[in-house]
Each structure stands twice: as C-alpha cells, then as structure tokens.
Short mmCIF file of the N, C-alpha and C atoms (twelve columns), coordinates in Angstrom:
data_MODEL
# 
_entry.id   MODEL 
# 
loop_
_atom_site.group_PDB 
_atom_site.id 
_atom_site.type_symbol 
_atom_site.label_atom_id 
_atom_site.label_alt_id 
_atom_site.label_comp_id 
_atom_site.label_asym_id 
_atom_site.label_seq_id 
_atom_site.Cartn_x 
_atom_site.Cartn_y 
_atom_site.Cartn_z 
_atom_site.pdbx_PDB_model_num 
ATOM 1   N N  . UNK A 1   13.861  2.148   18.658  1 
ATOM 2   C CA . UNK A 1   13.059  0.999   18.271  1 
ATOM 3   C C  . UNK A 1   12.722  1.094   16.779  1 
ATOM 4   N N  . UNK A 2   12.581  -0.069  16.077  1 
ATOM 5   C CA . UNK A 2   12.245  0.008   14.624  1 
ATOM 6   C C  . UNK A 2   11.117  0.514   14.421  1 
ATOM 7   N N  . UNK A 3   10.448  0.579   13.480  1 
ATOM 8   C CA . UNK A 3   9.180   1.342   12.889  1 
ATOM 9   C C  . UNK A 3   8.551   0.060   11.801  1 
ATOM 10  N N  . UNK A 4   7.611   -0.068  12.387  1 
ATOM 11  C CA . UNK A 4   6.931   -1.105  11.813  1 
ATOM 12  C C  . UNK A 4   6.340   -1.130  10.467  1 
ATOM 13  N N  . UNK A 5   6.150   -2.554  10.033  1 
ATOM 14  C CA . UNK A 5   6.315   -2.592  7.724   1 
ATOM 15  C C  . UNK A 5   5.307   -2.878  7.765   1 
ATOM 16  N N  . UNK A 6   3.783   -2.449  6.872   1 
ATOM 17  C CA . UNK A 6   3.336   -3.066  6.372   1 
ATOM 18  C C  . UNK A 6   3.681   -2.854  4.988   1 
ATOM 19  N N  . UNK A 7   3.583   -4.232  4.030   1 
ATOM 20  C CA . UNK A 7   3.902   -4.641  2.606   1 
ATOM 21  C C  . UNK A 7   2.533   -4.905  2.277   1 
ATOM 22  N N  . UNK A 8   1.932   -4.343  1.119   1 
ATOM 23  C CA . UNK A 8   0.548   -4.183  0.544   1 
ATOM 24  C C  . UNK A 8   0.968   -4.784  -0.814  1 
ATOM 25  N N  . UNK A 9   0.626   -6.113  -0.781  1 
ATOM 26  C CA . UNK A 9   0.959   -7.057  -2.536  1 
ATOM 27  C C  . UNK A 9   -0.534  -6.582  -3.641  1 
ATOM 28  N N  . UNK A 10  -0.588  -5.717  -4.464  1 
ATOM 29  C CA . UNK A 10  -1.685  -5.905  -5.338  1 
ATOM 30  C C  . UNK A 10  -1.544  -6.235  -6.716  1 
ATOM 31  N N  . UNK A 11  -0.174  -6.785  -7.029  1 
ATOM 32  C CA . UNK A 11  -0.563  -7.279  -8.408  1 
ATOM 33  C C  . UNK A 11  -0.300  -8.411  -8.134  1 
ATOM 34  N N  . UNK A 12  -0.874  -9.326  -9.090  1 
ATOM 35  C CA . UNK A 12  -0.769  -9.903  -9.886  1 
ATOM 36  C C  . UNK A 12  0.483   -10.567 -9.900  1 
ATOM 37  N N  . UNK A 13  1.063   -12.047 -9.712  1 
ATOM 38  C CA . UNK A 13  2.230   -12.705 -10.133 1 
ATOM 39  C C  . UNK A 13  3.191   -12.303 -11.104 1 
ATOM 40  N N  . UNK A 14  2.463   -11.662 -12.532 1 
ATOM 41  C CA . UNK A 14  3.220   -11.720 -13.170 1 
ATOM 42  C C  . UNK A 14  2.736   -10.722 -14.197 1 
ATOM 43  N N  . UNK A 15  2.026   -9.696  -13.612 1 
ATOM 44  C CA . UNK A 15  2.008   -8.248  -14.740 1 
ATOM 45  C C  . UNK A 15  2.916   -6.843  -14.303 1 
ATOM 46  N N  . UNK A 16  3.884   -8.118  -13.723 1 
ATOM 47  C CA . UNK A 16  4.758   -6.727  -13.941 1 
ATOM 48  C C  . UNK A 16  5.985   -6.673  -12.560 1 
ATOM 49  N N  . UNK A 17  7.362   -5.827  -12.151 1 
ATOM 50  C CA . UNK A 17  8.131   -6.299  -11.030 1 
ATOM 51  C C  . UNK A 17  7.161   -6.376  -10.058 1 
ATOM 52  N N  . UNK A 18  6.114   -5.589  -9.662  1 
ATOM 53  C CA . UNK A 18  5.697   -5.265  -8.545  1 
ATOM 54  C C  . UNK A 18  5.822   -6.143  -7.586  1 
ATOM 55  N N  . UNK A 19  5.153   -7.490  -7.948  1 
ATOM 56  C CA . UNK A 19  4.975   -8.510  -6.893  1 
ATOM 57  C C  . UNK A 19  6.326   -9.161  -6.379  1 
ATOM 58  N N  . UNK A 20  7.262   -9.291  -7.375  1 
ATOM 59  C CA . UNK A 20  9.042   -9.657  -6.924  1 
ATOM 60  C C  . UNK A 20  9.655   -8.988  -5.748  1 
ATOM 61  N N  . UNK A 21  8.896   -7.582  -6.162  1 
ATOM 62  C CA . UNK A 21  10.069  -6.498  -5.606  1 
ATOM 63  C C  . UNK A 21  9.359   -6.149  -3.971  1 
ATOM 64  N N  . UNK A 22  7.715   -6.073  -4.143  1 
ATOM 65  C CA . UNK A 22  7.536   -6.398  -2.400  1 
ATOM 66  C C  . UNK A 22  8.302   -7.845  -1.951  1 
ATOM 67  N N  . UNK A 23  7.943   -8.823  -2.091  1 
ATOM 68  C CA . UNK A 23  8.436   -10.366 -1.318  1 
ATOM 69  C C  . UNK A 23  10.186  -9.942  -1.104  1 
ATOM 70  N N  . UNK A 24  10.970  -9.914  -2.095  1 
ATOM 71  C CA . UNK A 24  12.286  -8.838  -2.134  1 
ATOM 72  C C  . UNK A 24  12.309  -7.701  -0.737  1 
ATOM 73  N N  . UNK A 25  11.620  -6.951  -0.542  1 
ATOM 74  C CA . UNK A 25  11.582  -6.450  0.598   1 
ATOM 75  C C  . UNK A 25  10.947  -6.925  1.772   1 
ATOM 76  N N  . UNK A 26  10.086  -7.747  1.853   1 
ATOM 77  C CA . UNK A 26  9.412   -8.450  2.452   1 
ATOM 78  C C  . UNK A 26  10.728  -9.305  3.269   1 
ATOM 79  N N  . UNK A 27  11.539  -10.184 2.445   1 
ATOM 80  C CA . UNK A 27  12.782  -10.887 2.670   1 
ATOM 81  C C  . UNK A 27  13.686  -9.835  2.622   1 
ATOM 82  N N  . UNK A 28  14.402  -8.922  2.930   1 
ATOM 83  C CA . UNK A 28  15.375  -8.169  3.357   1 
ATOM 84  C C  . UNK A 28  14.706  -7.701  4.632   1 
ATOM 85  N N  . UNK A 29  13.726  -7.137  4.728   1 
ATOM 86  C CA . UNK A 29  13.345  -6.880  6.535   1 
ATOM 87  C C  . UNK A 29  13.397  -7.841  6.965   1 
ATOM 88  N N  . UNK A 30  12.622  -9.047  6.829   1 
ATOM 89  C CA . UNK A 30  12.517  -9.890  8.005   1 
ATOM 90  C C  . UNK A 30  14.232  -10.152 7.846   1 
ATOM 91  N N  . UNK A 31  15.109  -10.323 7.240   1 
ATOM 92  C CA . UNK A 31  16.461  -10.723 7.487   1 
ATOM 93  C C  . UNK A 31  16.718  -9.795  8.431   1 
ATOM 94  N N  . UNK A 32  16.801  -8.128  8.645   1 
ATOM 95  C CA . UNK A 32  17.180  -7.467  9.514   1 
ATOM 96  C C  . UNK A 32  16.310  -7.211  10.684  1 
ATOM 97  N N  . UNK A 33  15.261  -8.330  11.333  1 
ATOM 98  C CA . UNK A 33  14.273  -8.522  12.150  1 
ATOM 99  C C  . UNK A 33  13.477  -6.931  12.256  1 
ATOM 100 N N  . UNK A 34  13.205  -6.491  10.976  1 
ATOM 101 C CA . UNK A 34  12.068  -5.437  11.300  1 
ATOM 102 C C  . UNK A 34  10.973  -6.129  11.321  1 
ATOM 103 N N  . UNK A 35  9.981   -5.555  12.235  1 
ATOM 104 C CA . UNK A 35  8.831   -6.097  12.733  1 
ATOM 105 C C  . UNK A 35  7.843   -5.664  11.349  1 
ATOM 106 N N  . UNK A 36  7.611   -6.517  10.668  1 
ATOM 107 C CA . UNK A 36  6.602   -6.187  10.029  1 
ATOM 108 C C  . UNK A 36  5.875   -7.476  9.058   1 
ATOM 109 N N  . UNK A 37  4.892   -7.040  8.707   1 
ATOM 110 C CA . UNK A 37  3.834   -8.252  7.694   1 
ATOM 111 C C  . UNK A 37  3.576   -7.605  6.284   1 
ATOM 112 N N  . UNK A 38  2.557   -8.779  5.641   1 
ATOM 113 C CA . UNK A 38  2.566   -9.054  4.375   1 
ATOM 114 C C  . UNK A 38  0.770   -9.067  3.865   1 
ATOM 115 N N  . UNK A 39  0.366   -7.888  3.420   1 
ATOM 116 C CA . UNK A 39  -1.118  -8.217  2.847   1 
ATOM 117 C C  . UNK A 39  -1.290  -8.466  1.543   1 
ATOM 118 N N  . UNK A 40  -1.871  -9.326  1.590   1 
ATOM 119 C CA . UNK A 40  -2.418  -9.189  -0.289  1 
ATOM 120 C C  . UNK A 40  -3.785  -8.876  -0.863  1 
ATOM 121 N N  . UNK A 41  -3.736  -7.906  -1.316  1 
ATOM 122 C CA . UNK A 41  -4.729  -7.215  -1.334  1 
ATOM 123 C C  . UNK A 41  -5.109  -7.590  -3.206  1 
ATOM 124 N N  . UNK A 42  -6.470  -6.765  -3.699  1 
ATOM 125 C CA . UNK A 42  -6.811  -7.094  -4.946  1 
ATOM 126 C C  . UNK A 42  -6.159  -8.125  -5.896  1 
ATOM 127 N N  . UNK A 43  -5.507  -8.141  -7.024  1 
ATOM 128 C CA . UNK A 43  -5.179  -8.759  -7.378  1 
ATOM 129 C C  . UNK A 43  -3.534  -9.592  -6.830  1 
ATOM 130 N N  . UNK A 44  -3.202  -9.215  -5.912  1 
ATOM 131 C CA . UNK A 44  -1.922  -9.645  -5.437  1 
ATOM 132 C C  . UNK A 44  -2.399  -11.150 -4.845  1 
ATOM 133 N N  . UNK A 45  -3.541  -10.757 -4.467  1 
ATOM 134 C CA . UNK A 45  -4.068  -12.719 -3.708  1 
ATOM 135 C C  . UNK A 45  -3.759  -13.862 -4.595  1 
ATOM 136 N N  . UNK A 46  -3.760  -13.412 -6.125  1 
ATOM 137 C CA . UNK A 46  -3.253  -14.546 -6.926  1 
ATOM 138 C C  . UNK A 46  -2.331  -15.284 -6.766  1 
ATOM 139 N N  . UNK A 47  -0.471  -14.092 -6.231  1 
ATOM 140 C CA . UNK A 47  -0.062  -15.143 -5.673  1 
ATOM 141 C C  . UNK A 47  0.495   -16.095 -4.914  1 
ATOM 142 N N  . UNK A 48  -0.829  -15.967 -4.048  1 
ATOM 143 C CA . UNK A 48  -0.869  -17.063 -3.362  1 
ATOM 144 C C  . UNK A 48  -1.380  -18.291 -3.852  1 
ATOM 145 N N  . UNK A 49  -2.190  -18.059 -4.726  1 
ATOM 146 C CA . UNK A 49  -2.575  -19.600 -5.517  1 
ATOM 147 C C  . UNK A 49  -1.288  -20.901 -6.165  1 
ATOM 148 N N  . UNK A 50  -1.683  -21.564 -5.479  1 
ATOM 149 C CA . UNK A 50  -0.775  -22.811 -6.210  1 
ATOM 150 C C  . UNK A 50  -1.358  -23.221 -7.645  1 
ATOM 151 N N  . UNK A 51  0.149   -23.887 -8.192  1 
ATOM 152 C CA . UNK A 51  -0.203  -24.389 -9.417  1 
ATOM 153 C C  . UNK A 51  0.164   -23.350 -10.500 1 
ATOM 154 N N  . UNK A 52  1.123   -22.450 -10.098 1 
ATOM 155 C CA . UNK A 52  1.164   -21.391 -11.216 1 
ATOM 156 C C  . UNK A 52  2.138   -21.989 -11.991 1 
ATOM 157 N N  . UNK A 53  2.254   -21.401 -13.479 1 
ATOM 158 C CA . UNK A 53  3.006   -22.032 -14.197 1 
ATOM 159 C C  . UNK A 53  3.866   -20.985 -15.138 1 
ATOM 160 N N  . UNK A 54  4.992   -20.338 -14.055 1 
ATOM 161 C CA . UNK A 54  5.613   -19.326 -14.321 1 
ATOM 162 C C  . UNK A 54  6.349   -19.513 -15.632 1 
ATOM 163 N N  . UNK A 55  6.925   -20.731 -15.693 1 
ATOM 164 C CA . UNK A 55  7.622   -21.139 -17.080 1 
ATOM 165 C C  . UNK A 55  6.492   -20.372 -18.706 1 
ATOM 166 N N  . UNK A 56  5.600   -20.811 -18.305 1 
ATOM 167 C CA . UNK A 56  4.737   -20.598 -19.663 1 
ATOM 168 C C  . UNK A 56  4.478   -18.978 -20.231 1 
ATOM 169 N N  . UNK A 57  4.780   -18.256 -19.126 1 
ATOM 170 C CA . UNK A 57  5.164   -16.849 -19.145 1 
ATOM 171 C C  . UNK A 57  6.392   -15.959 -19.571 1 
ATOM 172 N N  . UNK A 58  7.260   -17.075 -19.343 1 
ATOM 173 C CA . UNK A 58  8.451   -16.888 -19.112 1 
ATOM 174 C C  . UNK A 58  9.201   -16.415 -17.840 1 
ATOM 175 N N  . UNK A 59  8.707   -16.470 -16.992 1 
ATOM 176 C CA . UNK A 59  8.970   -15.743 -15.863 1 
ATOM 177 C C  . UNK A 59  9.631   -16.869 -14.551 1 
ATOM 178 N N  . UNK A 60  10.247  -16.307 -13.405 1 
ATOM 179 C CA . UNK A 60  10.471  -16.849 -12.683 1 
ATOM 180 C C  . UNK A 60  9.514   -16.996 -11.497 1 
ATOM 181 N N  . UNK A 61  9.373   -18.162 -10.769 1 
ATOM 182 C CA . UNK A 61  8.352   -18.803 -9.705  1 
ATOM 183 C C  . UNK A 61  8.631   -18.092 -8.557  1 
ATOM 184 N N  . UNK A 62  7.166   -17.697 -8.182  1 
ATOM 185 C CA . UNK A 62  7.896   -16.963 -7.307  1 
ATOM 186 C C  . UNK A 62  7.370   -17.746 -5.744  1 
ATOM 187 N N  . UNK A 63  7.022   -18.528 -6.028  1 
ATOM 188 C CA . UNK A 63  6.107   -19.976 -4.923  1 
ATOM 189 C C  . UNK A 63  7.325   -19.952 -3.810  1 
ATOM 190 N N  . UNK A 64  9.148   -20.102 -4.357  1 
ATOM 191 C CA . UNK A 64  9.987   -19.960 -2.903  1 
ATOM 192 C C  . UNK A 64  10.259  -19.394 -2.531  1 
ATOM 193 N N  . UNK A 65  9.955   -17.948 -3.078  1 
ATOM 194 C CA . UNK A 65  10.164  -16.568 -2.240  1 
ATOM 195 C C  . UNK A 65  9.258   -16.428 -1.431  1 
ATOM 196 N N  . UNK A 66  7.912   -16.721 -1.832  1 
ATOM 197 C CA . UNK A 66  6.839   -16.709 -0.884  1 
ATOM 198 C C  . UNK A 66  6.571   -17.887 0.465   1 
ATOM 199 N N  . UNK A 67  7.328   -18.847 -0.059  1 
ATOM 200 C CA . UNK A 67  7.307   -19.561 1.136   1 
ATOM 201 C C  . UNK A 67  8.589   -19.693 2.209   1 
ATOM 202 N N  . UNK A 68  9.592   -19.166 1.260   1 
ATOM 203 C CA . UNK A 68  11.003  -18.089 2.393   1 
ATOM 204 C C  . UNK A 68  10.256  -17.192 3.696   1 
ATOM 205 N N  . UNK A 69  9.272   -16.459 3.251   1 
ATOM 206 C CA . UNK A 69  8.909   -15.507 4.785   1 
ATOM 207 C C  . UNK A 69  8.674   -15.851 5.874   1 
ATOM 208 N N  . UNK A 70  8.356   -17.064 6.400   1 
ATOM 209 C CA . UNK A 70  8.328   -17.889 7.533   1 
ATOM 210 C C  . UNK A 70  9.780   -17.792 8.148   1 
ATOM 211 N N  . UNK A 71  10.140  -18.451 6.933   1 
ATOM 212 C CA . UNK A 71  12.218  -18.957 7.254   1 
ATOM 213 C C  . UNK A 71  12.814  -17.311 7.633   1 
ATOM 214 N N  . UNK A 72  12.173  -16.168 6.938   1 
ATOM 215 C CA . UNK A 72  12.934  -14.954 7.317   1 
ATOM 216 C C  . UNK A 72  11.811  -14.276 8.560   1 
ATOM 217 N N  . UNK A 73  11.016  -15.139 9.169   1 
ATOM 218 C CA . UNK A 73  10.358  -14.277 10.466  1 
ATOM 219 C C  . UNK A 73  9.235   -13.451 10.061  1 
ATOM 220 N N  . UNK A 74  8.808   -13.462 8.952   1 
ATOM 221 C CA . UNK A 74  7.923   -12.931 8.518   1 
ATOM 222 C C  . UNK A 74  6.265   -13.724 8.167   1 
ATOM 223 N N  . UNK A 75  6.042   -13.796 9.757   1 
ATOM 224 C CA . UNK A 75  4.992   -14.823 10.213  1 
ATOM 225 C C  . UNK A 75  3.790   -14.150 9.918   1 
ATOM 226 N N  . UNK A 76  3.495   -12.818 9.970   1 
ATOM 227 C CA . UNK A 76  1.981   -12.433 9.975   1 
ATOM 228 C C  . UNK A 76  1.575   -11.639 8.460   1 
ATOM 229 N N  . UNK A 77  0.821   -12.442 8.286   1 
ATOM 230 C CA . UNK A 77  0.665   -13.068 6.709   1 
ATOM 231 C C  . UNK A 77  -0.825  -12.852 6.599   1 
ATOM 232 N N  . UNK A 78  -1.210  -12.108 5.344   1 
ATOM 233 C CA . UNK A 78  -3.099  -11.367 5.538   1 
ATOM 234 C C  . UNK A 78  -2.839  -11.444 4.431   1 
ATOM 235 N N  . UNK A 79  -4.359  -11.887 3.955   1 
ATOM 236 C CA . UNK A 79  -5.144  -11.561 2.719   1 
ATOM 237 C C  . UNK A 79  -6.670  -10.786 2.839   1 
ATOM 238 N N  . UNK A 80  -6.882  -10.353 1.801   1 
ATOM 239 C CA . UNK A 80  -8.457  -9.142  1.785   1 
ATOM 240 C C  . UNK A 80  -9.157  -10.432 1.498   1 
ATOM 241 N N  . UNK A 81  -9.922  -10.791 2.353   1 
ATOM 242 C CA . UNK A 81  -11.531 -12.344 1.865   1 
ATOM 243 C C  . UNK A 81  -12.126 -11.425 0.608   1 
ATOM 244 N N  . UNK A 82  -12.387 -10.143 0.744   1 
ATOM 245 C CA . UNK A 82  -13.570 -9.679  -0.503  1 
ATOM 246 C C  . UNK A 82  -12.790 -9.815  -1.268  1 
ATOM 247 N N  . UNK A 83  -11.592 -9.660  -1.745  1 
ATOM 248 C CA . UNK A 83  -10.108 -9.629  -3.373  1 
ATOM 249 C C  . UNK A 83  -10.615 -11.220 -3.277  1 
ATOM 250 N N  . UNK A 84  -10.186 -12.281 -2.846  1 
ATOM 251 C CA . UNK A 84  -10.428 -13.558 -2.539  1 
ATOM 252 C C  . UNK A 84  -11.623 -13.849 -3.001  1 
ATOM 253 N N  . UNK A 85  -12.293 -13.536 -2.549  1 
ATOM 254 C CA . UNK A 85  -13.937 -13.761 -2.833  1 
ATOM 255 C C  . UNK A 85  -14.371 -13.617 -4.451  1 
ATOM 256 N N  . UNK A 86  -14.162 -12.575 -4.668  1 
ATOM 257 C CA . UNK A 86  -14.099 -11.735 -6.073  1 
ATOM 258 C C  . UNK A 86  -13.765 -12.575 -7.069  1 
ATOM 259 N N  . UNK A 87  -12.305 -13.218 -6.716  1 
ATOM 260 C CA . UNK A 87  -11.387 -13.686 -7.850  1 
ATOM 261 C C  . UNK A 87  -11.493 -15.407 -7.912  1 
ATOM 262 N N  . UNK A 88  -12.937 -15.999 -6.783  1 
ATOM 263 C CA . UNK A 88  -13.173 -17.557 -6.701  1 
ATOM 264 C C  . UNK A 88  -12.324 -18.140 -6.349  1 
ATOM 265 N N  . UNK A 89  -11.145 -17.816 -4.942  1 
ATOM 266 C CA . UNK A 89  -9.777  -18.025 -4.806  1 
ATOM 267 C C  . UNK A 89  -10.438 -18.740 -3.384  1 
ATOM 268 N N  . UNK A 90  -10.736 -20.137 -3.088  1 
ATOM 269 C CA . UNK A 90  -10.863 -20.410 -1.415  1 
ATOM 270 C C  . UNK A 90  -9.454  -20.570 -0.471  1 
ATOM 271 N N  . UNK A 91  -9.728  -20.340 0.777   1 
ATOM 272 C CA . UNK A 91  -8.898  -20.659 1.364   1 
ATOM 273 C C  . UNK A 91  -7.611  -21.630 1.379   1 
ATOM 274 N N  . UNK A 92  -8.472  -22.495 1.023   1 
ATOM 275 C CA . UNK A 92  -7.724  -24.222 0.902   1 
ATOM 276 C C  . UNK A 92  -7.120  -24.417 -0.475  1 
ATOM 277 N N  . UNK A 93  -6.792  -23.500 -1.126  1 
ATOM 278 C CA . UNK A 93  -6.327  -23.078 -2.583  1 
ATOM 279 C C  . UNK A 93  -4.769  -22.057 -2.448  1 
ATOM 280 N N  . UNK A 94  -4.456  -21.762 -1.340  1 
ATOM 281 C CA . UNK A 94  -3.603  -20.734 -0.898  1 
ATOM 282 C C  . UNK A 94  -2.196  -22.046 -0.220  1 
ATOM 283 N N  . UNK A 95  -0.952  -21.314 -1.154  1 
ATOM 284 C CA . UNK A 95  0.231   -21.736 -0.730  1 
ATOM 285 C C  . UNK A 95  0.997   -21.575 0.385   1 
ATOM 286 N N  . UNK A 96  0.054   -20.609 1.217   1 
ATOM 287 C CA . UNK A 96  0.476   -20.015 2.376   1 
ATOM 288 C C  . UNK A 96  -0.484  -20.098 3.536   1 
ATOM 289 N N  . UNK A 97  -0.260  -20.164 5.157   1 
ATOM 290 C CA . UNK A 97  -1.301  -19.812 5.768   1 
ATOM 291 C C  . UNK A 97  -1.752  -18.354 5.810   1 
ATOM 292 N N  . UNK A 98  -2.558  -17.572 5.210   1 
ATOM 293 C CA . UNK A 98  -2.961  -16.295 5.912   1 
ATOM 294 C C  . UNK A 98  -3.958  -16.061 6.650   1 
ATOM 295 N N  . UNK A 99  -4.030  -15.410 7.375   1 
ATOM 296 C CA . UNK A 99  -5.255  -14.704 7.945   1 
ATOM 297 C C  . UNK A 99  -6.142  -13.689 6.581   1 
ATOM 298 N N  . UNK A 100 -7.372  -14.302 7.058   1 
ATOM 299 C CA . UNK A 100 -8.772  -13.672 5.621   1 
ATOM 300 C C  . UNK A 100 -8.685  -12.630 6.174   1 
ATOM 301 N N  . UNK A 101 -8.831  -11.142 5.973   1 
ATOM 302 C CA . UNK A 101 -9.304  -10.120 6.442   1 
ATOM 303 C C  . UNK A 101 -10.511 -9.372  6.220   1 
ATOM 304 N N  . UNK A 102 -11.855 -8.881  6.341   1 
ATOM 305 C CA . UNK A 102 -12.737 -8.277  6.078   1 
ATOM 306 C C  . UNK A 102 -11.944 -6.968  5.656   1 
ATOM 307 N N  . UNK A 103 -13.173 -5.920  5.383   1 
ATOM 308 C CA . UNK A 103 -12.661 -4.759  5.242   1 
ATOM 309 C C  . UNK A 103 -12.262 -4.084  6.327   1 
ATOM 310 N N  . UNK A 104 -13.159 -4.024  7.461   1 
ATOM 311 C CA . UNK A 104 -13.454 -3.060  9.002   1 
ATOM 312 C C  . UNK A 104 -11.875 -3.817  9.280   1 
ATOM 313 N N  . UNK A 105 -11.461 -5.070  9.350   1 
ATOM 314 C CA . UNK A 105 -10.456 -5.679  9.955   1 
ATOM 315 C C  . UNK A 105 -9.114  -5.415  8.818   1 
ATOM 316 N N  . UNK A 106 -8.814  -4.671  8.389   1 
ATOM 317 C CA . UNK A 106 -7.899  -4.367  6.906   1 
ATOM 318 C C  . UNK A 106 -7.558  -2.882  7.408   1 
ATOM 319 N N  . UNK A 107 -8.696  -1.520  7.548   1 
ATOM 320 C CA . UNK A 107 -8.670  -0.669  8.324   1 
ATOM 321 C C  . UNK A 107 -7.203  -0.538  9.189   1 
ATOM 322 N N  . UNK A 108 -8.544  -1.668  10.193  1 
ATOM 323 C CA . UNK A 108 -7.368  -1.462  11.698  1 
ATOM 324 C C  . UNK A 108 -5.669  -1.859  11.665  1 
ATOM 325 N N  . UNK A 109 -6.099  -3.093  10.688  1 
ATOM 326 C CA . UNK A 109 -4.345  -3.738  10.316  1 
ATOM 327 C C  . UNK A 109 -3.601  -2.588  9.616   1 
ATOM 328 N N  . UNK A 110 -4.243  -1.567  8.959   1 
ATOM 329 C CA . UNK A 110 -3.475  -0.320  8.301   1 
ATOM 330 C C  . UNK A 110 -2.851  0.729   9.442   1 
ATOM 331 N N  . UNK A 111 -4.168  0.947   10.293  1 
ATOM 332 C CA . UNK A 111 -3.743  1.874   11.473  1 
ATOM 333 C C  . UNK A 111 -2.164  1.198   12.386  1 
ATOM 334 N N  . UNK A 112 -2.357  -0.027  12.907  1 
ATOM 335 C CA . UNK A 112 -1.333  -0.584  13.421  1 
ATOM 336 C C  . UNK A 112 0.022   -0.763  12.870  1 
ATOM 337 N N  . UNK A 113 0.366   -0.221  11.790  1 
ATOM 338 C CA . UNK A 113 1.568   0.068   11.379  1 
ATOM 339 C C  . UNK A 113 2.207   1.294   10.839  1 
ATOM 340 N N  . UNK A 114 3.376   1.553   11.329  1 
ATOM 341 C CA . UNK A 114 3.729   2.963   11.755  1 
ATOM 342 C C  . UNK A 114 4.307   3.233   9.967   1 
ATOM 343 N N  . UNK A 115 4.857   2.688   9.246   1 
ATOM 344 C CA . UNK A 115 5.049   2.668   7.664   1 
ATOM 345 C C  . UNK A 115 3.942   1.562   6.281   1 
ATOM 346 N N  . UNK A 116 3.646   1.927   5.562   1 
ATOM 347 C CA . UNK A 116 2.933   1.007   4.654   1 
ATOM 348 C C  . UNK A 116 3.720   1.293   3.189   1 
ATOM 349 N N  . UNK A 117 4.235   0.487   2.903   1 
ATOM 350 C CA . UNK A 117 4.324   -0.024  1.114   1 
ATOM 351 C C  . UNK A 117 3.518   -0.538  0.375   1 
ATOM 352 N N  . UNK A 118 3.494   0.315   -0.546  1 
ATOM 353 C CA . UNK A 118 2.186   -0.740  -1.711  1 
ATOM 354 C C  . UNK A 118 2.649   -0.787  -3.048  1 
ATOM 355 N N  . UNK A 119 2.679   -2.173  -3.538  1 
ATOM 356 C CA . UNK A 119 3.205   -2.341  -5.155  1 
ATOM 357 C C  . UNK A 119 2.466   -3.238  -5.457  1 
# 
C-alpha cells in the first residue's frame, strides 16, 4: 500500500522555487494516485489569494497549477486560520476551497500522515 503525502506550502508565491516545486509534487502524486493533501501553512496561504499579479514580478502564475489539484485528485486541501488570520487573508478571498485549520486540528492532520514535505 502507498504511504501517505502530506505537502506543507510555507512560502510565499514568489520568494523563491519553494512554492512551484511543492504544487510540482503535489501534481506528480496525485497523477500516480498517492493518497495525499496540501497545507498551507505561514506564509504559503498567500497563494491562495486571488488577484496576484505574477507578471509584475516577473514570474510565472501559479493560480493553474493550483487549481490543477482537483483535476489530479488532490481533493483535501488545508490552510492554518491563525497564518490566515495574521496575514488579513478571509476565507472568501481564497482561489481554492480549503478547510481552515486551528492549531490542535493541524497537530492531528500531521499525525495522520505516514510522510510530510515542507518547502
């Protein structure tokens, strides 16, 4: 049986590969149906915010990679509410559906997976 992913997003859109290169793995598991999800933790909740304007950076959007994980099976989708909270980011501001997570509930989502990545 596979061994289950969690993917821990904490940067930032665009300070740096980090955030490319989880969604990048994020989309190669779910292509090979490993069971696993997607948190965004501290600054990674950014992006989920719509309205980014990757051009002005120079950078590439990364809005259809992030909305590919559905299309690749990669349905269970978390964000930290306190990173959220912190950064004045509401719910109804997010390009994605996630589940808010408290801390006590972030914990347990850590325990329940048999591997964790964090970039």
């Amino acid at each position: 049986m596979a061994r289950s992913l969690l993917i821990v997003c904490r940067q930032a859109p665009w300070s740096g590969p980090g955030a490319r290169e989880a969604l990048d793995i994020a989309l190669a598991g779910g292509a090979f149906e490993l069971p696993l999800a997607v948190l965004f933790l501290d600054d990674g909740v950014f992006q989920l915010q719509g309205g980014q304007h990757a051009a002005a950076v120079q950078q590439k959007d990364l809005t259809a990679n992030l909305q590919a994980l559905p299309l690749f099976g990669v349905d269970a989708l978390f964000a930290c509410r306190q990173s959220l909270d912190i950064r004045g980011i509401g719910e109804h501001e997010l390009n994605l559906p996630v589940q808010s997570l408290d801390r006590p509930q972030l914990t347990a989502l850590l325990a329940d997976y048999d591997e964790v990545i964090t970039l």
